[in-house]
Amino acid sequence: MEGGYQNTRWEGYVDWRNKPALRGKHGGMVAASFALVVEVLENLAYLANASNLVLYLSKYMHLSPSKSANNVTNFMGTAFLLALLGGFLSDAFFTTYHIYLISALIEFLGLIILTIQARTPSLKPPTCDPSTTPSMPCQEIDGGKAAMLFIGLYLVALGVGGIKGSLPTHGAEQFDENTPQGRKQRSTFFNYFVFCLSFGALIAVTFVVWVEDNKGWEWGFAISTIAILVSIPIFFFGSTFYRNKIPSGSPLTTICKVLVAAMLNGCMSRNSSNAIANLSASPSYEPETNKEPEENTKQTDEIPTQSLKFLNRAVVNKPAHPALECTVNQVEDVKIVLKILPIFACTIVLNCCLAQLSTFSVEQAASMDTKLGSLKIPPASLPVFPVVFIMILAPVYDHLIIPFARRVTNTEMGITHLQRIGIGLFLSIISMAVAALVEIKRKRVATDSGLLDSTAPLPITFFWIALQYLFLGSADLFTLAGLLEFFFTEAPSSMRSLATSLSWASLAMGYYLSSVIVSIVNNVTGNSGHSPWLSGYTINRYHLDRFYWLMCVLSTLNFLHYLFWAMRYKYRSAGAGASK
């Protein structure tokens, strides 16, 4: 009986009651589907406000366009950067199951604060109309009111970060990666995770944004609050189906220990090659074979690999301190993490381009004719174009493109993770070129109509802006889904949540980089005796076309940088390049 019981267990996993997870009862597509449903509600709650936040800050909190844009990019950047914290806690101390529930409650609290402020006039700056009193600028939010605004926003950011750092990994861990079917189901999960993320965004940028613009922001925040609240019992209802990976200690501790040991041993011994040659004869450096329950990872040979050889010093000689004693497996795990970091770095510029969808592109659309027949479309609903395209392309990609690619290449994956990411980076170049050309046309219309200094809508349809949204949306689909699966499959089992969180950290770095580039561009162009490119009373006075051309050039250089690393990368995960 004991032997039969052991054969049915998922080694290294427990159920929600901390009892051993069992095959046939825990995990699988049913368990992962709860994560997909929850992602719809979670992204609805987050994006409903983030997509329209730049207009809320400028219209109701009276911040300047550039300050509003920077506050939005900082808020969204912080939310995604905090995914690293969520991923770290999931790997080190808690399960992804617990991190989601805690994070959802934190986001719920932040949304309640924002709803109360939006509903109470005394908690906002005095209303004013700058077009009627141009000599008297509106009073910016400050003091306790500003504190309440930013406490609410960054509680939401903390909650979003925890959810992004735990939910994708939680869903992906439901599949058996020892079988081709399990790996294919996991790939399908990541595609549909992006689909569900987009579905939530679709509701957010259409229905919720319309409510915010026509019924009031307090109703928009209330809908987001209800959405995140409803997601909690839905996620909880799937508890009996989940298999939850047992935390195996801090991955950062392992990384730091190996790096420090390598540096100290390198200073202590210059003859590391001889020590490594004799490593197999030393009983002190046998690899860990039982400490970490891991189903798919191939055990490392006793002698470390020759890639990143400087890390091999961590297992040379007697460690300077017992706490710095490392195993060969730990060294190889750190090597894997270091090898995926260049791929992570190459996606930051793409996400810097994506940041424009929530800032300048919304302000561009707000200056144009947003009428569709008798219906007036809110500018913040523009992301509906890439969202709908992603929702169409995701199932087409999973059910048509990938099966065709598998038959052509005779490989399990069909299109590799790095190829998919590369397609997204190339599309970002095209999107920035298109954005620059559209802005040239928009400015020409403003000049010809004599509306450069007016806040009146320009006689040009906002559908022109949809072109750059479509290309950037396609780039986002290819890159985000590819990154999530790449980091999950390539990372060591003990570091998967943290590694997968790098996908969101890349978004964070992109939003922060966007703020930095805007500041640098304004400082550099403003010192030449001319007005800065990204400043002025209205966006019609901005030189957005030049800014977009700059982003196009940066994206091209970044794509070449990516090719350098991608062509040299060797997959370690099962099925990454294997024939069917």
PDB file of N, CA and C in Angstrom, residues 394-407:
ATOM      1  N   ALA A 394      -4.444  34.746 -30.635  1.00  0.00           N
ATOM      2  CA  ALA A 394      -3.989  33.741 -29.666  1.00  0.00           C
ATOM      3  C   ALA A 394      -4.512  32.341 -29.988  1.00  0.00           C
ATOM      4  N   PRO A 395      -5.832  32.151 -30.175  1.00  0.00           N
ATOM      5  CA  PRO A 395      -6.288  30.798 -30.542  1.00  0.00           C
ATOM      6  C   PRO A 395      -5.837  30.374 -31.933  1.00  0.00           C
ATOM      7  N   VAL A 396      -5.751  31.322 -32.867  1.00  0.00           N
ATOM      8  CA  VAL A 396      -5.250  30.987 -34.207  1.00  0.00           C
ATOM      9  C   VAL A 396      -3.814  30.491 -34.111  1.00  0.00           C
ATOM     10  N   TYR A 397      -3.030  31.172 -33.311  1.00  0.00           N
ATOM     11  CA  TYR A 397      -1.636  30.781 -33.121  1.00  0.00           C
ATOM     12  C   TYR A 397      -1.539  29.390 -32.506  1.00  0.00           C
ATOM     13  N   ASP A 398      -2.371  29.123 -31.490  1.00  0.00           N
ATOM     14  CA  ASP A 398      -2.265  27.855 -30.765  1.00  0.00           C
ATOM     15  C   ASP A 398      -2.825  26.680 -31.563  1.00  0.00           C
ATOM     16  N   HIS A 399      -3.917  26.900 -32.305  1.00  0.00           N
ATOM     17  CA  HIS A 399      -4.602  25.785 -32.964  1.00  0.00           C
ATOM     18  C   HIS A 399      -4.274  25.636 -34.445  1.00  0.00           C
ATOM     19  N   LEU A 400      -3.705  26.667 -35.065  1.00  0.00           N
ATOM     20  CA  LEU A 400      -3.392  26.587 -36.494  1.00  0.00           C
ATOM     21  C   LEU A 400      -1.900  26.759 -36.772  1.00  0.00           C
ATOM     22  N   ILE A 401      -1.327  27.865 -36.276  1.00  0.00           N
ATOM     23  CA  ILE A 401       0.062  28.176 -36.614  1.00  0.00           C
ATOM     24  C   ILE A 401       1.025  27.165 -35.987  1.00  0.00           C
ATOM     25  N   ILE A 402       0.861  26.894 -34.691  1.00  0.00           N
ATOM     26  CA  ILE A 402       1.778  25.981 -34.007  1.00  0.00           C
ATOM     27  C   ILE A 402       1.688  24.546 -34.545  1.00  0.00           C
ATOM     28  N   PRO A 403       0.476  23.968 -34.727  1.00  0.00           N
ATOM     29  CA  PRO A 403       0.433  22.619 -35.321  1.00  0.00           C
ATOM     30  C   PRO A 403       1.080  22.565 -36.699  1.00  0.00           C
ATOM     31  N   PHE A 404       0.867  23.614 -37.513  1.00  0.00           N
ATOM     32  CA  PHE A 404       1.509  23.644 -38.833  1.00  0.00           C
ATOM     33  C   PHE A 404       3.030  23.715 -38.698  1.00  0.00           C
ATOM     34  N   ALA A 405       3.507  24.561 -37.782  1.00  0.00           N
ATOM     35  CA  ALA A 405       4.950  24.687 -37.574  1.00  0.00           C
ATOM     36  C   ALA A 405       5.549  23.384 -37.058  1.00  0.00           C
ATOM     37  N   ARG A 406       4.804  22.653 -36.228  1.00  0.00           N
ATOM     38  CA  ARG A 406       5.304  21.362 -35.730  1.00  0.00           C
ATOM     39  C   ARG A 406       5.470  20.357 -36.861  1.00  0.00           C
ATOM     40  N   ARG A 407       4.522  20.369 -37.791  1.00  0.00           N
ATOM     41  CA  ARG A 407       4.635  19.434 -38.918  1.00  0.00           C
ATOM     42  C   ARG A 407       5.797  19.802 -39.829  1.00  0.00           C
TER      43      ARG A 407
END
